[in-house]
mmCIF file of C-alpha atoms and ligand atoms in Angstrom:
data_model
loop_
_atom_site.group_PDB
_atom_site.id
_atom_site.type_symbol
_atom_site.label_atom_id
_atom_site.label_comp_id
_atom_site.label_asym_id
_atom_site.label_seq_id
_atom_site.Cartn_x
_atom_site.Cartn_y
_atom_site.Cartn_z
ATOM 1 C CA MET A 1 101.780 103.632 137.828
ATOM 2 C CA SER A 2 99.417 101.376 135.833
ATOM 3 C CA GLU A 3 96.248 103.301 136.870
ATOM 4 C CA THR A 4 94.469 103.947 133.521
ATOM 5 C CA THR A 5 91.159 101.999 133.704
ATOM 6 C CA PRO A 6 87.810 102.214 132.399
ATOM 7 C CA ASP A 7 88.319 99.071 132.147
ATOM 8 C CA THR A 8 91.895 99.502 131.471
ATOM 9 C CA LEU A 9 91.069 101.478 128.424
ATOM 10 C CA ILE A 10 88.830 98.725 127.184
ATOM 11 C CA GLN A 11 91.649 96.238 127.368
ATOM 12 C CA ASN A 12 94.042 98.402 125.412
ATOM 13 C CA LYS A 13 91.392 99.359 122.835
ATOM 14 C CA LYS A 14 91.089 95.824 121.422
ATOM 15 C CA GLU A 15 87.499 95.458 122.680
ATOM 16 C CA VAL A 16 86.227 98.811 121.351
ATOM 17 C CA PRO A 17 84.563 97.537 118.125
ATOM 18 C CA SER A 18 82.906 94.595 119.896
ATOM 19 C CA GLU A 19 81.533 96.951 122.577
ATOM 20 C CA PHE A 20 80.102 99.118 119.761
ATOM 21 C CA ASN A 21 78.368 95.984 118.410
ATOM 22 C CA LYS A 22 76.337 95.886 121.619
ATOM 23 C CA ILE A 23 74.975 99.435 121.205
ATOM 24 C CA ALA A 24 74.798 99.539 117.385
ATOM 25 C CA LYS A 25 70.985 99.562 117.201
ATOM 26 C CA ARG A 26 70.696 102.431 119.709
ATOM 27 C CA TYR A 27 73.707 104.514 118.696
ATOM 28 C CA ASP A 28 71.715 106.795 116.375
ATOM 29 C CA LEU A 29 69.158 107.517 119.072
ATOM 30 C CA ALA A 30 71.874 108.327 121.612
ATOM 31 C CA THR A 31 73.702 110.674 119.240
ATOM 32 C CA SER A 32 70.503 112.348 118.050
ATOM 33 C CA LEU A 33 69.915 113.448 121.656
ATOM 34 C CA SER A 34 73.343 115.058 121.588
ATOM 35 C CA GLN A 35 72.419 118.491 120.290
ATOM 36 C CA GLY A 36 74.365 119.586 117.172
ATOM 37 C CA TYR A 37 76.001 116.166 116.567
ATOM 38 C CA GLN A 38 75.125 115.925 112.856
ATOM 39 C CA LYS A 39 75.573 119.653 112.239
ATOM 40 C CA ASP A 40 79.086 119.576 113.700
ATOM 41 C CA LEU A 41 80.026 116.613 111.463
ATOM 42 C CA GLN A 42 78.760 118.527 108.436
ATOM 43 C CA THR A 43 80.750 121.616 109.466
ATOM 44 C CA SER A 44 83.953 119.573 109.554
ATOM 45 C CA VAL A 45 83.275 118.046 106.118
ATOM 46 C CA ASP A 46 82.403 121.525 104.727
ATOM 47 C CA ARG A 47 85.749 122.801 106.031
ATOM 48 C CA MET A 48 87.577 120.298 103.780
ATOM 49 C CA ASN A 49 86.417 122.267 100.698
ATOM 50 C CA LEU A 50 86.041 119.118 98.612
ATOM 51 C CA THR A 51 85.600 119.578 94.861
ATOM 52 C CA GLY A 52 82.768 117.032 94.861
ATOM 53 C CA ASN A 53 84.324 114.234 92.839
ATOM 54 C CA GLU A 54 86.786 112.740 95.311
ATOM 55 C CA ASP A 55 87.243 109.108 96.327
ATOM 56 C CA LEU A 56 87.042 109.453 100.097
ATOM 57 C CA ALA A 57 87.414 106.984 102.968
ATOM 58 C CA ASP A 58 85.303 107.584 106.073
ATOM 59 C CA LEU A 59 87.314 105.780 108.745
ATOM 60 C CA CYS A 60 85.565 104.519 111.884
ATOM 61 C CA CYS A 61 82.336 105.317 110.040
ATOM 62 C CA GLY A 62 80.106 103.657 112.650
ATOM 63 C CA THR A 63 76.427 103.739 111.672
ATOM 64 C CA GLY A 64 77.158 106.134 108.807
ATOM 65 C CA LYS A 65 76.326 109.502 110.373
ATOM 66 C CA SER A 66 79.710 110.831 109.263
ATOM 67 C CA THR A 67 79.364 109.020 105.907
ATOM 68 C CA ILE A 68 76.150 110.964 105.194
ATOM 69 C CA ALA A 69 77.946 114.238 105.920
ATOM 70 C CA CYS A 70 80.687 113.228 103.438
ATOM 71 C CA LEU A 71 78.244 112.078 100.738
ATOM 72 C CA ASN A 72 76.347 115.381 100.978
ATOM 73 C CA ASN A 73 79.456 117.119 99.603
ATOM 74 C CA LEU A 74 80.358 114.506 96.979
ATOM 75 C CA PRO A 75 77.767 114.691 94.196
ATOM 76 C CA ASN A 76 80.197 113.008 91.771
ATOM 77 C CA GLY A 77 82.450 111.177 94.207
ATOM 78 C CA LYS A 78 82.471 107.909 96.105
ATOM 79 C CA VAL A 79 82.839 106.953 99.751
ATOM 80 C CA ILE A 80 84.190 103.812 101.317
ATOM 81 C CA GLY A 81 83.100 103.541 104.950
ATOM 82 C CA ILE A 82 85.449 101.457 107.091
ATOM 83 C CA ASP A 83 84.813 100.231 110.616
ATOM 84 C CA ASN A 84 85.686 97.143 112.628
ATOM 85 C CA SER A 85 82.251 96.691 114.226
ATOM 86 C CA GLU A 86 80.013 94.484 112.088
ATOM 87 C CA GLY A 87 76.967 95.684 114.061
ATOM 88 C CA MET A 88 77.644 99.365 113.358
ATOM 89 C CA LEU A 89 78.293 98.561 109.668
ATOM 90 C CA GLU A 90 75.044 96.620 109.380
ATOM 91 C CA THR A 91 73.090 99.678 110.564
ATOM 92 C CA ALA A 92 75.069 101.900 108.172
ATOM 93 C CA ARG A 93 74.326 99.614 105.201
ATOM 94 C CA GLU A 94 70.599 99.427 106.029
ATOM 95 C CA LYS A 95 70.335 103.216 106.108
ATOM 96 C CA LEU A 96 72.633 104.346 103.327
ATOM 97 C CA ILE A 97 72.702 101.723 100.545
ATOM 98 C CA PRO A 98 69.004 102.215 99.582
ATOM 99 C CA LYS A 99 69.552 105.978 99.428
ATOM 100 C CA PHE A 100 73.018 106.286 97.865
ATOM 101 C CA GLY A 101 73.393 102.984 95.946
ATOM 102 C CA ASN A 102 76.858 102.329 94.541
ATOM 103 C CA LYS A 103 78.208 105.723 95.600
ATOM 104 C CA VAL A 104 78.950 104.121 98.958
ATOM 105 C CA THR A 105 80.415 100.817 100.147
ATOM 106 C CA PHE A 106 81.057 99.607 103.680
ATOM 107 C CA VAL A 107 83.942 97.353 104.608
ATOM 108 C CA GLN A 108 84.960 95.745 107.885
ATOM 109 C CA GLN A 109 88.619 96.440 108.644
ATOM 110 C CA ASP A 110 90.864 97.426 111.523
ATOM 111 C CA VAL A 111 91.902 101.014 110.819
ATOM 112 C CA MET A 112 95.250 100.330 112.544
ATOM 113 C CA ASN A 113 96.016 97.839 109.768
ATOM 114 C CA LEU A 114 94.313 99.319 106.737
ATOM 115 C CA ASP A 115 94.347 97.141 103.667
ATOM 116 C CA LEU A 116 94.441 100.006 101.154
ATOM 117 C CA ALA A 117 97.036 100.690 98.454
ATOM 118 C CA ASP A 118 99.599 103.497 98.713
ATOM 119 C CA ASN A 119 98.481 106.827 97.154
ATOM 120 C CA SER A 120 94.985 105.494 96.444
ATOM 121 C CA LEU A 121 92.605 108.037 98.043
ATOM 122 C CA ASP A 122 91.812 111.694 97.368
ATOM 123 C CA ALA A 123 90.550 112.336 100.876
ATOM 124 C CA ILE A 124 90.079 110.838 104.327
ATOM 125 C CA PHE A 125 87.543 111.759 106.998
ATOM 126 C CA MET A 126 87.735 110.332 110.513
ATOM 127 C CA SER A 127 85.344 111.426 113.238
ATOM 128 C CA TYR A 128 85.600 110.253 116.849
ATOM 129 C CA GLY A 129 88.026 107.611 115.587
ATOM 130 C CA ILE A 130 91.696 108.496 116.018
ATOM 131 C CA ARG A 131 91.642 108.405 119.822
ATOM 132 C CA ASN A 132 90.424 104.800 119.641
ATOM 133 C CA MET A 133 93.661 103.777 117.958
ATOM 134 C CA PRO A 134 96.277 102.106 120.178
ATOM 135 C CA ASP A 135 99.128 104.014 118.464
ATOM 136 C CA PHE A 136 98.110 107.476 117.182
ATOM 137 C CA GLU A 137 101.320 108.236 115.314
ATOM 138 C CA ARG A 138 101.559 104.892 113.545
ATOM 139 C CA CYS A 139 97.945 105.271 112.462
ATOM 140 C CA VAL A 140 98.396 108.828 111.116
ATOM 141 C CA ARG A 141 101.570 107.829 109.235
ATOM 142 C CA ASN A 142 99.676 104.972 107.628
ATOM 143 C CA LEU A 143 96.881 107.351 106.581
ATOM 144 C CA ASN A 144 99.496 109.579 104.962
ATOM 145 C CA ARG A 145 100.676 106.524 103.001
ATOM 146 C CA VAL A 146 97.248 105.738 101.501
ATOM 147 C CA LEU A 147 96.468 109.347 100.497
ATOM 148 C CA LYS A 148 97.446 110.593 97.051
ATOM 149 C CA PRO A 149 99.958 113.473 96.983
ATOM 150 C CA GLY A 150 97.940 116.640 97.608
ATOM 151 C CA GLY A 151 95.139 114.593 99.222
ATOM 152 C CA LYS A 152 93.223 116.006 102.175
ATOM 153 C CA ILE A 153 92.628 114.569 105.613
ATOM 154 C CA CYS A 154 90.177 115.686 108.260
ATOM 155 C CA PHE A 155 90.001 114.541 111.876
ATOM 156 C CA HIS A 156 86.905 115.567 113.822
ATOM 157 C CA GLU A 157 87.841 114.846 117.404
ATOM 158 C CA TYR A 158 87.596 115.715 121.057
ATOM 159 C CA ALA A 159 90.899 116.988 122.419
ATOM 160 C CA ILE A 160 91.324 118.786 125.705
ATOM 161 C CA SER A 161 94.031 121.293 126.429
ATOM 162 C CA LYS A 162 96.346 120.927 129.415
ATOM 163 C CA SER A 163 94.505 123.615 131.403
ATOM 164 C CA PHE A 164 92.696 122.734 134.620
ATOM 165 C CA ALA A 165 89.528 124.461 133.306
ATOM 166 C CA SER A 166 89.402 122.263 130.163
ATOM 167 C CA LYS A 167 89.943 119.092 132.156
ATOM 168 C CA LEU A 168 87.208 120.072 134.585
ATOM 169 C CA TYR A 169 84.809 120.987 131.768
ATOM 170 C CA TRP A 170 85.371 117.570 130.149
ATOM 171 C CA LYS A 171 84.785 115.764 133.443
ATOM 172 C CA PHE A 172 81.533 117.677 133.864
ATOM 173 C CA LEU A 173 80.354 116.834 130.306
ATOM 174 C CA GLY A 174 81.425 113.230 130.620
ATOM 175 C CA TYR A 175 80.188 112.257 134.035
ATOM 176 C CA PHE A 176 77.072 114.477 134.290
ATOM 177 C CA LEU A 177 75.793 114.476 130.688
ATOM 178 C CA ILE A 178 77.326 111.881 128.360
ATOM 179 C CA ILE A 179 77.453 108.829 130.636
ATOM 180 C CA PRO A 180 73.976 109.287 132.186
ATOM 181 C CA PHE A 181 72.152 110.148 128.933
ATOM 182 C CA ALA A 182 73.971 107.811 126.560
ATOM 183 C CA GLY A 183 73.918 105.074 129.191
ATOM 184 C CA LEU A 184 70.153 105.415 129.606
ATOM 185 C CA THR A 185 69.488 105.385 125.855
ATOM 186 C CA THR A 186 71.757 102.491 124.979
ATOM 187 C CA GLY A 187 71.520 100.453 128.168
ATOM 188 C CA SER A 188 75.325 100.303 128.488
ATOM 189 C CA THR A 189 77.700 102.585 130.327
ATOM 190 C CA LYS A 190 80.879 100.554 129.737
ATOM 191 C CA ILE A 191 81.631 101.980 126.293
ATOM 192 C CA PHE A 192 80.823 105.548 127.400
ATOM 193 C CA ARG A 193 83.011 105.326 130.506
ATOM 194 C CA TYR A 194 85.769 104.178 128.161
ATOM 195 C CA LEU A 195 85.037 107.024 125.706
ATOM 196 C CA ILE A 196 85.395 109.635 128.450
ATOM 197 C CA LYS A 197 88.700 108.111 129.532
ATOM 198 C CA SER A 198 89.916 107.851 125.927
ATOM 199 C CA VAL A 199 89.531 111.632 125.587
ATOM 200 C CA GLU A 200 91.360 112.185 128.879
ATOM 201 C CA THR A 201 94.240 110.047 127.660
ATOM 202 C CA PHE A 202 94.296 111.496 124.107
ATOM 203 C CA LEU A 203 96.658 114.285 123.069
ATOM 204 C CA SER A 204 96.042 117.989 123.568
ATOM 205 C CA PRO A 205 95.074 119.904 120.393
ATOM 206 C CA ASN A 206 98.619 121.305 120.047
ATOM 207 C CA GLU A 207 100.205 117.894 120.552
ATOM 208 C CA PHE A 208 97.955 116.395 117.881
ATOM 209 C CA VAL A 209 98.905 119.143 115.404
ATOM 210 C CA ASP A 210 102.583 118.370 116.116
ATOM 211 C CA LEU A 211 101.965 114.674 115.558
ATOM 212 C CA MET A 212 100.326 115.393 112.175
ATOM 213 C CA LYS A 213 103.390 117.424 111.171
ATOM 214 C CA LYS A 214 105.701 114.605 112.265
ATOM 215 C CA ALA A 215 103.625 112.127 110.258
ATOM 216 C CA GLY A 216 104.305 114.144 107.085
ATOM 217 C CA PHE A 217 101.273 116.436 106.707
ATOM 218 C CA GLU A 218 101.350 120.135 105.799
ATOM 219 C CA ASN A 219 98.898 123.063 105.728
ATOM 220 C CA ILE A 220 97.535 121.903 109.068
ATOM 221 C CA LYS A 221 94.584 123.886 110.367
ATOM 222 C CA ARG A 222 92.719 123.433 113.632
ATOM 223 C CA SER A 223 89.309 125.021 114.159
ATOM 224 C CA PRO A 224 86.882 124.689 117.059
ATOM 225 C CA LEU A 225 83.328 123.461 116.606
ATOM 226 C CA GLY A 226 80.206 125.181 117.867
ATOM 227 C CA SER A 227 77.900 125.201 120.825
ATOM 228 C CA TRP A 228 78.583 123.467 124.132
ATOM 229 C CA ARG A 229 81.372 121.367 122.610
ATOM 230 C CA LYS A 230 83.379 124.414 121.541
ATOM 231 C CA PRO A 231 86.152 124.169 124.156
ATOM 232 C CA VAL A 232 86.778 120.468 123.488
ATOM 233 C CA LEU A 233 85.735 119.482 119.929
ATOM 234 C CA HIS A 234 87.887 120.388 116.935
ATOM 235 C CA THR A 235 88.305 119.979 113.203
ATOM 236 C CA PHE A 236 91.917 119.213 112.218
ATOM 237 C CA ILE A 237 92.501 119.506 108.461
ATOM 238 C CA ALA A 238 95.754 118.889 106.597
ATOM 239 C CA GLN A 239 97.205 117.914 103.262
ATOM 240 C CA LYS A 240 99.737 115.382 102.068
ATOM 241 C CA PRO A 241 102.523 117.278 100.288
ATOM 242 C CA THR A 242 102.291 117.155 96.497
ATOM 243 C CA GLN A 243 105.827 115.797 96.272
HETATM 244 C C1 LIG B 1 82.183 106.987 118.219
HETATM 245 S S1 LIG B 1 82.009 105.939 116.822
HETATM 246 C C2 LIG B 1 82.056 107.136 115.526
HETATM 247 C C3 LIG B 1 81.143 106.809 114.384
HETATM 248 C C4 LIG B 1 80.990 107.873 113.305
HETATM 249 N N1 LIG B 1 82.247 108.252 112.716
HETATM 250 C C5 LIG B 1 80.247 109.085 113.806
HETATM 251 O O1 LIG B 1 80.783 110.184 113.682
HETATM 252 O O2 LIG B 1 79.111 108.950 114.276
HETATM 253 C C6 LIG B 1 83.612 105.166 116.752
HETATM 254 C C7 LIG B 1 83.692 103.998 115.796
HETATM 255 O O3 LIG B 1 85.058 103.572 115.720
HETATM 256 C C8 LIG B 1 85.069 102.178 115.478
HETATM 257 N N2 LIG B 1 86.409 101.648 115.778
HETATM 258 C C9 LIG B 1 87.054 101.688 116.961
HETATM 259 N N3 LIG B 1 88.281 101.130 116.839
HETATM 260 C C10 LIG B 1 88.398 100.737 115.539
HETATM 261 C C11 LIG B 1 89.435 100.135 114.779
HETATM 262 N N4 LIG B 1 90.612 99.804 115.345
HETATM 263 N N5 LIG B 1 89.229 99.904 113.475
HETATM 264 C C12 LIG B 1 88.058 100.245 112.885
HETATM 265 N N6 LIG B 1 87.034 100.817 113.556
HETATM 266 C C13 LIG B 1 87.209 101.071 114.859
HETATM 267 C C14 LIG B 1 83.971 101.650 116.383
HETATM 268 O O4 LIG B 1 83.540 100.374 115.980
HETATM 269 C C15 LIG B 1 82.906 102.751 116.228
HETATM 270 O O5 LIG B 1 81.964 102.416 115.246
#
Protein backbone atom coordinates (compact mmCIF):
# COMPACT_ATOMS: atom_id res chain seq x y z
CA MET A 1 0.00 0.00 0.00
CA SER A 2 2.63 2.58 1.03
CA GLU A 3 5.15 1.52 -1.67
CA THR A 4 6.12 4.84 -3.34
CA THR A 5 9.86 5.33 -2.60
CA PRO A 6 12.75 6.88 -4.10
CA ASP A 7 13.22 7.65 -1.04
CA THR A 8 9.63 7.90 -0.34
CA LEU A 9 9.33 10.60 -2.89
CA ILE A 10 12.11 12.52 -1.24
CA GLN A 11 10.27 12.53 2.04
CA ASN A 12 7.06 13.83 0.55
CA LYS A 13 8.86 16.43 -1.59
CA LYS A 14 10.05 18.48 1.40
CA GLU A 15 13.72 17.65 0.72
CA VAL A 16 13.66 18.46 -3.01
CA PRO A 17 15.15 22.01 -2.84
CA SER A 18 17.88 20.96 -0.40
CA GLU A 19 18.83 18.04 -2.67
CA PHE A 20 19.08 20.54 -5.57
CA ASN A 21 21.49 22.59 -3.42
CA LYS A 22 23.90 19.66 -3.55
CA ILE A 23 24.00 19.55 -7.37
CA ALA A 24 23.57 23.28 -8.06
CA LYS A 25 27.11 23.82 -9.38
CA ARG A 26 26.85 20.87 -11.80
CA TYR A 27 23.23 21.20 -12.88
CA ASP A 28 24.04 23.25 -16.00
CA LEU A 29 26.61 20.71 -17.15
CA ALA A 30 24.18 17.83 -16.64
CA THR A 31 21.38 19.55 -18.55
CA SER A 32 23.68 20.71 -21.34
CA LEU A 33 24.42 17.04 -22.06
CA SER A 34 20.69 16.49 -22.42
CA GLN A 35 20.29 17.23 -26.12
CA GLY A 36 17.66 19.90 -26.93
CA TYR A 37 17.11 20.96 -23.28
CA GLN A 38 17.46 24.71 -23.87
CA LYS A 39 15.78 24.60 -27.28
CA ASP A 40 12.72 22.86 -25.83
CA LEU A 41 12.44 25.49 -23.07
CA GLN A 42 12.58 28.23 -25.70
CA THR A 43 9.90 26.47 -27.77
CA SER A 44 7.54 26.46 -24.79
CA VAL A 45 8.15 30.16 -24.07
CA ASP A 46 7.67 30.97 -27.80
CA ARG A 47 4.33 29.15 -27.69
CA MET A 48 3.06 31.64 -25.07
CA ASN A 49 3.08 34.41 -27.72
CA LEU A 50 4.11 37.06 -25.21
CA THR A 51 3.82 40.69 -26.31
CA GLY A 52 7.28 41.41 -24.88
CA ASN A 53 6.40 43.75 -22.04
CA GLU A 54 4.92 41.37 -19.48
CA ASP A 55 5.78 41.00 -15.80
CA LEU A 56 6.42 37.26 -15.66
CA ALA A 57 7.27 34.86 -12.83
CA ASP A 58 9.52 31.91 -13.65
CA LEU A 59 8.59 29.44 -10.92
CA CYS A 60 11.09 26.76 -9.89
CA CYS A 61 13.60 28.72 -11.97
CA GLY A 62 16.60 26.67 -10.80
CA THR A 63 19.88 27.96 -12.24
CA GLY A 64 18.02 30.26 -14.63
CA LYS A 65 17.98 28.20 -17.83
CA SER A 66 14.22 28.73 -18.09
CA THR A 67 14.62 32.37 -17.00
CA ILE A 68 16.92 33.02 -19.98
CA ALA A 69 14.31 31.55 -22.33
CA CYS A 70 11.69 33.90 -20.82
CA LEU A 71 13.94 36.98 -20.95
CA ASN A 72 14.72 36.33 -24.62
CA ASN A 73 11.06 37.07 -25.40
CA LEU A 74 10.64 40.02 -23.03
CA PRO A 75 12.61 42.96 -24.46
CA ASN A 76 10.50 45.41 -22.43
CA GLY A 77 9.32 43.14 -19.62
CA LYS A 78 10.60 41.88 -16.30
CA VAL A 79 11.09 38.45 -14.78
CA ILE A 80 11.04 37.36 -11.18
CA GLY A 81 12.69 33.95 -10.78
CA ILE A 82 11.45 32.01 -7.75
CA ASP A 83 12.96 28.85 -6.32
CA ASN A 84 13.40 27.36 -2.87
CA SER A 85 17.00 26.19 -3.37
CA GLU A 86 19.48 28.90 -2.36
CA GLY A 87 22.25 27.03 -4.22
CA MET A 88 20.36 26.99 -7.52
CA LEU A 89 19.45 30.69 -7.07
CA GLU A 90 23.07 31.63 -6.39
CA THR A 91 24.12 30.10 -9.72
CA ALA A 92 21.21 31.85 -11.47
CA ARG A 93 22.19 35.24 -10.01
CA GLU A 94 25.86 34.82 -10.96
CA LYS A 95 24.93 34.08 -14.57
CA LEU A 96 22.01 36.38 -15.25
CA ILE A 97 22.36 39.57 -13.17
CA PRO A 98 25.53 40.77 -15.00
CA LYS A 99 23.82 40.19 -18.35
CA PHE A 100 20.24 41.34 -17.70
CA GLY A 101 20.64 43.78 -14.76
CA ASN A 102 17.38 44.95 -13.19
CA LYS A 103 15.21 43.17 -15.76
CA VAL A 104 15.51 40.10 -13.55
CA THR A 105 15.35 39.40 -9.81
CA PHE A 106 15.65 36.10 -7.97
CA VAL A 107 13.79 35.33 -4.78
CA GLN A 108 13.82 32.32 -2.48
CA GLN A 109 10.28 31.11 -1.80
CA ASP A 110 8.29 27.90 -1.56
CA VAL A 111 6.09 27.84 -4.66
CA MET A 112 3.42 25.96 -2.66
CA ASN A 113 3.07 29.06 -0.47
CA LEU A 114 3.76 31.92 -2.85
CA ASP A 115 3.95 35.32 -1.24
CA LEU A 116 2.60 37.25 -4.23
CA ALA A 117 -0.45 39.52 -4.39
CA ASP A 118 -3.70 38.52 -6.11
CA ASN A 119 -3.92 39.55 -9.81
CA SER A 120 -0.33 40.81 -9.83
CA LEU A 121 1.34 39.01 -12.77
CA ASP A 122 0.84 39.08 -16.54
CA ALA A 123 2.34 35.65 -17.06
CA ILE A 124 3.76 32.58 -15.34
CA PHE A 125 6.25 30.04 -16.67
CA MET A 126 7.03 26.84 -14.78
CA SER A 127 9.34 24.20 -16.21
CA TYR A 128 10.00 20.85 -14.52
CA GLY A 129 8.36 22.34 -11.43
CA ILE A 130 4.71 21.41 -10.97
CA ARG A 131 5.35 17.71 -10.37
CA ASN A 132 7.60 18.66 -7.44
CA MET A 133 4.63 20.19 -5.64
CA PRO A 134 3.03 18.07 -2.90
CA ASP A 135 -0.50 19.14 -3.97
CA PHE A 136 -0.82 19.86 -7.71
CA GLU A 137 -4.34 21.25 -7.62
CA ARG A 138 -3.78 23.56 -4.67
CA CYS A 139 -0.67 24.89 -6.38
CA VAL A 140 -2.41 25.52 -9.73
CA ARG A 141 -5.35 27.25 -8.01
CA ASN A 142 -2.91 29.52 -6.20
CA LEU A 143 -1.19 30.37 -9.50
CA ASN A 144 -4.58 31.31 -10.93
CA ARG A 145 -5.02 33.67 -7.97
CA VAL A 146 -1.78 35.60 -8.59
CA LEU A 147 -2.33 36.01 -12.36
CA LYS A 148 -4.15 39.06 -13.68
CA PRO A 149 -7.42 38.37 -15.53
CA GLY A 150 -6.42 37.37 -19.07
CA GLY A 151 -2.92 36.43 -17.87
CA LYS A 152 -1.13 33.46 -19.41
CA ILE A 153 0.39 30.41 -17.78
CA CYS A 154 2.73 27.85 -19.27
CA PHE A 155 3.79 24.53 -17.75
CA HIS A 156 6.66 22.73 -19.47
CA GLU A 157 6.54 19.27 -17.98
CA TYR A 158 7.04 15.55 -18.36
CA ALA A 159 3.74 13.68 -18.25
CA ILE A 160 3.27 10.10 -19.32
CA SER A 161 0.05 8.68 -20.65
CA LYS A 162 -1.57 5.61 -19.12
CA SER A 163 -0.39 3.35 -21.96
CA PHE A 164 2.06 0.53 -21.29
CA ALA A 165 4.30 1.80 -24.14
CA SER A 166 4.64 5.28 -22.58
CA LYS A 167 5.42 3.86 -19.16
CA LEU A 168 8.04 1.56 -20.64
CA TYR A 169 9.58 4.37 -22.69
CA TRP A 170 9.89 6.53 -19.55
CA LYS A 171 11.49 3.69 -17.60
CA PHE A 172 14.00 3.23 -20.40
CA LEU A 173 14.85 6.98 -20.51
CA GLY A 174 15.02 7.22 -16.75
CA TYR A 175 16.99 4.17 -15.78
CA PHE A 176 19.25 3.81 -18.85
CA LEU A 177 19.92 7.46 -19.78
CA ILE A 178 18.95 10.06 -17.18
CA ILE A 179 20.13 8.38 -13.97
CA PRO A 180 23.47 7.10 -15.34
CA PHE A 181 24.43 10.30 -17.21
CA ALA A 182 23.11 12.88 -14.76
CA GLY A 183 24.41 10.81 -11.86
CA LEU A 184 27.89 10.69 -13.37
CA THR A 185 27.97 14.43 -14.09
CA THR A 186 26.62 15.60 -10.76
CA GLY A 187 27.95 12.87 -8.49
CA SER A 188 24.48 12.23 -7.04
CA THR A 189 21.81 9.79 -8.11
CA LYS A 190 19.37 10.44 -5.24
CA ILE A 191 17.71 13.48 -6.81
CA PHE A 192 17.52 11.83 -10.25
CA ARG A 193 15.99 8.62 -8.87
CA TYR A 194 13.42 10.87 -7.21
CA LEU A 195 12.85 12.82 -10.45
CA ILE A 196 12.10 9.63 -12.38
CA LYS A 197 9.64 8.53 -9.71
CA SER A 198 8.05 12.00 -9.57
CA VAL A 199 7.17 11.68 -13.27
CA GLU A 200 5.77 8.19 -12.71
CA THR A 201 3.56 9.50 -9.93
CA PHE A 202 2.53 12.71 -11.76
CA LEU A 203 -0.72 13.00 -13.72
CA SER A 204 -1.23 11.89 -17.30
CA PRO A 205 -1.39 14.74 -19.86
CA ASN A 206 -5.20 14.50 -20.03
CA GLU A 207 -5.55 14.47 -16.25
CA PHE A 208 -3.36 17.57 -15.98
CA VAL A 209 -5.48 19.41 -18.58
CA ASP A 210 -8.58 18.51 -16.53
CA LEU A 211 -6.93 19.78 -13.37
CA MET A 212 -6.12 23.12 -15.06
CA LYS A 213 -9.78 23.44 -16.07
CA LYS A 214 -10.90 22.67 -12.52
CA ALA A 215 -8.47 25.28 -11.19
CA GLY A 216 -10.21 27.95 -13.28
CA PHE A 217 -8.14 28.19 -16.49
CA GLU A 218 -9.51 28.40 -20.04
CA ASN A 219 -8.13 28.17 -23.59
CA ILE A 220 -6.00 25.24 -22.50
CA LYS A 221 -3.66 23.88 -25.15
CA ARG A 222 -1.29 20.94 -24.89
CA SER A 223 1.49 20.46 -27.43
CA PRO A 224 4.30 17.91 -27.52
CA LEU A 225 7.96 18.91 -27.63
CA GLY A 226 10.53 17.65 -30.09
CA SER A 227 13.13 14.97 -30.47
CA TRP A 228 13.52 11.98 -28.16
CA ARG A 229 11.33 13.59 -25.48
CA LYS A 230 8.34 13.90 -27.80
CA PRO A 231 6.20 11.12 -26.28
CA VAL A 232 6.67 12.39 -22.72
CA LEU A 233 7.44 16.15 -22.65
CA HIS A 234 4.69 18.72 -23.20
CA THR A 235 3.87 22.40 -23.20
CA PHE A 236 0.58 23.17 -21.42
CA ILE A 237 -0.61 26.74 -22.03
CA ALA A 238 -3.75 28.37 -20.63
CA GLN A 239 -5.30 31.68 -19.71
CA LYS A 240 -7.06 33.07 -16.67
CA PRO A 241 -10.53 34.20 -17.76
CA THR A 242 -10.83 37.96 -18.25
CA GLN A 243 -13.76 38.09 -15.84
C1 LIG B 1 14.43 20.42 -12.43
S1 LIG B 1 14.72 22.00 -11.70
C2 LIG B 1 14.10 23.05 -12.99
C3 LIG B 1 14.89 24.31 -13.15
C4 LIG B 1 14.55 25.19 -14.34
N1 LIG B 1 13.16 25.58 -14.36
C5 LIG B 1 14.94 24.55 -15.65
O1 LIG B 1 14.07 24.42 -16.51
O2 LIG B 1 16.11 24.22 -15.84
C6 LIG B 1 13.44 22.06 -10.46
C7 LIG B 1 13.59 23.20 -9.48
O3 LIG B 1 12.43 23.22 -8.64
C8 LIG B 1 12.82 23.71 -7.37
N2 LIG B 1 11.78 23.39 -6.38
C9 LIG B 1 11.34 22.16 -6.04
N3 LIG B 1 10.34 22.27 -5.13
C10 LIG B 1 10.16 23.60 -4.90
C11 LIG B 1 9.27 24.36 -4.10
N4 LIG B 1 8.35 23.75 -3.32
N5 LIG B 1 9.34 25.69 -4.14
C12 LIG B 1 10.24 26.32 -4.93
N6 LIG B 1 11.12 25.65 -5.71
C13 LIG B 1 11.07 24.32 -5.71
C14 LIG B 1 14.15 23.02 -7.11
O4 LIG B 1 14.90 23.69 -6.12
C15 LIG B 1 14.79 23.07 -8.52
O5 LIG B 1 15.63 24.18 -8.66
